[in-house]
Coordinates of C-alpha atoms in Angstrom, one line a residue:
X1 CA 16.5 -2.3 4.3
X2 CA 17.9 0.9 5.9
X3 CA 15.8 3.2 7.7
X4 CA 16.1 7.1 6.6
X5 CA 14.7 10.2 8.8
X6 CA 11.9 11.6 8.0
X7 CA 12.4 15.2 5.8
X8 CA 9.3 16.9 7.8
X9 CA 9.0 19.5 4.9
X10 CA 8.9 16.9 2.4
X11 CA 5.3 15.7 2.2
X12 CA 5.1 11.9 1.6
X13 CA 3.6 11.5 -2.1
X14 CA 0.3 10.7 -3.2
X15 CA 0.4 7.3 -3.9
X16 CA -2.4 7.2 -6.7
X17 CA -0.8 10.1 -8.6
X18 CA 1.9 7.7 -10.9
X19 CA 5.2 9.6 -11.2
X20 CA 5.9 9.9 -14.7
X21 CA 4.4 11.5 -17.8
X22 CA 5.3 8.4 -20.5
X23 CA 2.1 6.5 -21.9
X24 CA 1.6 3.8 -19.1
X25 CA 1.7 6.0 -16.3
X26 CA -0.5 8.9 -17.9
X27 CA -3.2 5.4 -18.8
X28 CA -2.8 4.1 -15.0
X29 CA -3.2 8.1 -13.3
X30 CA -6.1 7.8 -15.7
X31 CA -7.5 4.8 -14.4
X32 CA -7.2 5.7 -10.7
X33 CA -9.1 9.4 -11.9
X34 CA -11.8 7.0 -13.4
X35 CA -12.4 4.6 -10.5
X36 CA -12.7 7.7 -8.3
X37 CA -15.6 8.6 -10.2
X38 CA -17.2 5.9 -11.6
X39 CA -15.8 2.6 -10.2
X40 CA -13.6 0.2 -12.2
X41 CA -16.8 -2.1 -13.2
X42 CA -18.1 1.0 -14.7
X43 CA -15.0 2.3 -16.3
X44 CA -14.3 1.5 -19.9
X45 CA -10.9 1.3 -22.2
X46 CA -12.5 4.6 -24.0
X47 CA -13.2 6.3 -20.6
X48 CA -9.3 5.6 -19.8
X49 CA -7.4 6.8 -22.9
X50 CA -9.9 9.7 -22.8
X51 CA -8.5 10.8 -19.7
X52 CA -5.0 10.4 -20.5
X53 CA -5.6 11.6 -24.3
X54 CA -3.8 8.6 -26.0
X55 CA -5.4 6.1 -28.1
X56 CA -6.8 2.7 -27.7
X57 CA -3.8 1.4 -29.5
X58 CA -1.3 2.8 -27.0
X59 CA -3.9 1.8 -24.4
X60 CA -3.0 -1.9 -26.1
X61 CA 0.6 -1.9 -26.2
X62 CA 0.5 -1.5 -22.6
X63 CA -2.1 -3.6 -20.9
X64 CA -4.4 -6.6 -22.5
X65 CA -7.0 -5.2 -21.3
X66 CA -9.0 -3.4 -18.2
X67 CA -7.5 -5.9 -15.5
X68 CA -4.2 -6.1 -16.6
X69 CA -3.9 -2.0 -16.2
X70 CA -5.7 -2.6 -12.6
X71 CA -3.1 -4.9 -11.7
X72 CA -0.5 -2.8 -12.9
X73 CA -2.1 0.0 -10.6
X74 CA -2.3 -1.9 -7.9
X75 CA 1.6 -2.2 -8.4
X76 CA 2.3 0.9 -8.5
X77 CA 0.5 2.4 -5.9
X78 CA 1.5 0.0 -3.5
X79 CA 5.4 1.0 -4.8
X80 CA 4.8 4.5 -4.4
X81 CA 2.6 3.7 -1.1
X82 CA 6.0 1.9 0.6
X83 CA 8.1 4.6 -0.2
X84 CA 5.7 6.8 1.7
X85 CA 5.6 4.7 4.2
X86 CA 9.5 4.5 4.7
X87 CA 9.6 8.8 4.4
X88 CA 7.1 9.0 7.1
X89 CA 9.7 6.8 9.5
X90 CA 11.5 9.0 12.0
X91 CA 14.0 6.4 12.8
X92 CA 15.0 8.2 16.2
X93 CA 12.0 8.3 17.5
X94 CA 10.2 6.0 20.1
X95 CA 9.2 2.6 18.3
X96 CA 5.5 3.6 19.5
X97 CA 5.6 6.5 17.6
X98 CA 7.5 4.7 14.2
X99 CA 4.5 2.3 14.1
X100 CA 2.3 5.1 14.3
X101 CA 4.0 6.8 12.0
X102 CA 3.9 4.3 9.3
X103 CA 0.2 3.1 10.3
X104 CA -1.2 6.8 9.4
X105 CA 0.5 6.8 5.7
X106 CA -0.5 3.2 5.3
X107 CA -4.2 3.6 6.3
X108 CA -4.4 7.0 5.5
X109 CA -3.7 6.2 1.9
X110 CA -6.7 3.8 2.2
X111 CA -8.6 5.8 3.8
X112 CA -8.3 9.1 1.1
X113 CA -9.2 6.9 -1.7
X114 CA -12.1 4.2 -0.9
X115 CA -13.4 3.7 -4.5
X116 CA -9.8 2.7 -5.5
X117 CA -9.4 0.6 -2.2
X118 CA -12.6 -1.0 -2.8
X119 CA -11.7 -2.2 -7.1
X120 CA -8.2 -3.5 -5.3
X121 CA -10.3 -5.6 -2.9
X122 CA -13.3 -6.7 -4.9
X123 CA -11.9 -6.9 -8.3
X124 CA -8.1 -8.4 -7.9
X125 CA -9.4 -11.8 -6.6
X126 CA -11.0 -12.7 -10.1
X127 CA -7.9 -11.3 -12.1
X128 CA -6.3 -15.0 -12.0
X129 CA -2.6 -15.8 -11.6
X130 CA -1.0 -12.8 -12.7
X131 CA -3.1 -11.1 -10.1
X132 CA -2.1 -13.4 -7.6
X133 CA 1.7 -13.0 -8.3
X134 CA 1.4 -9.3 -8.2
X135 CA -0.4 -9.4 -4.9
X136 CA 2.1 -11.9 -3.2
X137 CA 4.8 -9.8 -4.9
X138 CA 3.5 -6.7 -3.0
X139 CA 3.6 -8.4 0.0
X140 CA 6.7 -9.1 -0.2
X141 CA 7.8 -6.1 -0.3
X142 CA 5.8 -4.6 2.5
X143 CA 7.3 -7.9 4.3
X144 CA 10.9 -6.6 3.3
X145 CA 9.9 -2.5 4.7
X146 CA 8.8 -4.0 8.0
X147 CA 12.2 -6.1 8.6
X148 CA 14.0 -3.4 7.6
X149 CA 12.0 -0.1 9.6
X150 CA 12.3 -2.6 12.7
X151 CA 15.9 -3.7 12.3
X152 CA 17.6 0.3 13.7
X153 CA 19.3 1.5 16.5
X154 CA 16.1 2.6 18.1
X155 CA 14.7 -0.7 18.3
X156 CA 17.4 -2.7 19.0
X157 CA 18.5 -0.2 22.4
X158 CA 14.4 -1.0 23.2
X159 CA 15.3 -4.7 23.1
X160 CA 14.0 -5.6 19.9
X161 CA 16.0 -8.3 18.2
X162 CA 15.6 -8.7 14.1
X163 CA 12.3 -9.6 13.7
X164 CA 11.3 -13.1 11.7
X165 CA 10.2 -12.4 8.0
X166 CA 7.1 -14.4 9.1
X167 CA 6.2 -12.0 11.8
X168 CA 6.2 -9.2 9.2
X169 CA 4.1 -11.5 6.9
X170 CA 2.1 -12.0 9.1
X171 CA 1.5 -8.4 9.8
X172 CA 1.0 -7.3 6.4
X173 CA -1.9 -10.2 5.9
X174 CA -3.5 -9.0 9.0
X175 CA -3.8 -5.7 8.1
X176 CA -4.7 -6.3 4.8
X177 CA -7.6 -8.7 6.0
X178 CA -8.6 -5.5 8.3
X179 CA -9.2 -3.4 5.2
X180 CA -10.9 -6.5 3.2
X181 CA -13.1 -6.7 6.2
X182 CA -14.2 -3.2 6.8
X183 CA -14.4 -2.7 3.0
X184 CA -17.2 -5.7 2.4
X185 CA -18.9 -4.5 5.5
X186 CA -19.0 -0.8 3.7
X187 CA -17.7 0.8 7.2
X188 CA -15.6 3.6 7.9
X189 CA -12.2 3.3 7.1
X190 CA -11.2 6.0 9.6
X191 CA -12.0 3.5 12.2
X192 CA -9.4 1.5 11.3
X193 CA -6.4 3.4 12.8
X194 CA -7.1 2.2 16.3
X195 CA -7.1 -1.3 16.1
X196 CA -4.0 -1.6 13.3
X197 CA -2.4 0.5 15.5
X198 CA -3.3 -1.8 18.7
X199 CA -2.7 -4.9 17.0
X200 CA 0.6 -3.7 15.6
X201 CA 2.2 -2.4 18.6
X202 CA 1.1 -5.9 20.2
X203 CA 3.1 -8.2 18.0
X204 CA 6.0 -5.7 18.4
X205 CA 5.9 -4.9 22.4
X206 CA 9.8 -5.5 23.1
X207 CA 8.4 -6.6 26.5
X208 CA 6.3 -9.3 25.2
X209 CA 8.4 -10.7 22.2
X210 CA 9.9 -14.1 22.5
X211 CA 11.7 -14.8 19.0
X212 CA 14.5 -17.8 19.1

């Protein structure tokens, strides 16, 4: 995946504002809005097409029901999140300062929005398979950013050889058991930035990487 610089007057977008103005993505900005306020247990089908004035039958042609449109949140954000993430890149700079740079999108998003982040964490897991797939499909693609915001120029006149796909998996598990962990344990997210950003640059040091 390519690496693009950074347009420094374009603000990255807000990842839980879904581009678009057909049905679906009016009913999942509406689900985000109704999370925010009332968490997803306490949201209802009604409370959704309220908020994006559609019906319950549109509401139906979209999703089977509450999780489904969850799930298909959780996509999209996480789409739009990347995307962000990739913007925020300066591919000239330092590596220090690309991981930091993507870390503060990444757990900035999180942090901005901790009633969404909390539904993602506590209510995906009993979604089933579909869930599942969605999730390891979103990994993925993280997987895929990291490869590709690691494999420049920059990096590779530090030292830095491509790095593994199970490195980046790796990464993107451990930072997402991070956020599980601070969200179950109700802490702030804010403290987060640190260690991600310790842990990160770890793994990454050109000085201490050993890949075959």
């Amino acid at each position: 995946m390519p690496a693009t610089a950074r347009d420094s007057d374009s603000p990255p977008p807000d990842p839980y504002t879904i581009v678009g103005d057909g049905p679906r993505e009016r009913l999942l900005t509406a689900l985000a809005q109704s999370i925010r306020e009332q968490g997803f247990r306490g949201t209802t089908v009604a409370d959704v097409v309220a908020r994006a004035r559609t019906s319950r039958r549109t509401f139906y042609e979209h999703f089977d029901d509450r999780g489904q449109a969850l799930i298909a949140l959780f996509d999209a954000v996480n789409d739009v999140a990347i995307r962000a993430i990739a913007a925020a890149v300066d591919p000239t700079a330092p590596w220090t300062t690309q991981v930091d740079q993507a870390l503060d999108v990444h757990v900035g998003v999180i942090e901005a929005e901790p009633e969404i982040t909390v539904s993602f964490v506590r209510e995906l897991p009993a979604l089933g398979a579909e869930a599942i797939a969605v999730q390891a499909a979103v990994t993925d693609r993280f997987a895929d950013l990291i490869v590709g915001l690691v494999d420049t120029p920059e990096w590779r006149a530090a030292g830095v050889q491509p790095l593994p796909r199970h490195t980046a998996v790796l990464l993107v598990g451990g930072l997402r058991e991070l956020i599980v962990y601070a969200v179950e344990r109700g802490e702030d997210l804010s403290a987060l930035h640190p260690p991600a950003r310790d842990a990160v640059k770890a793994v990454l040091d050109p000085s201490r990487r050993r890949w075959v």
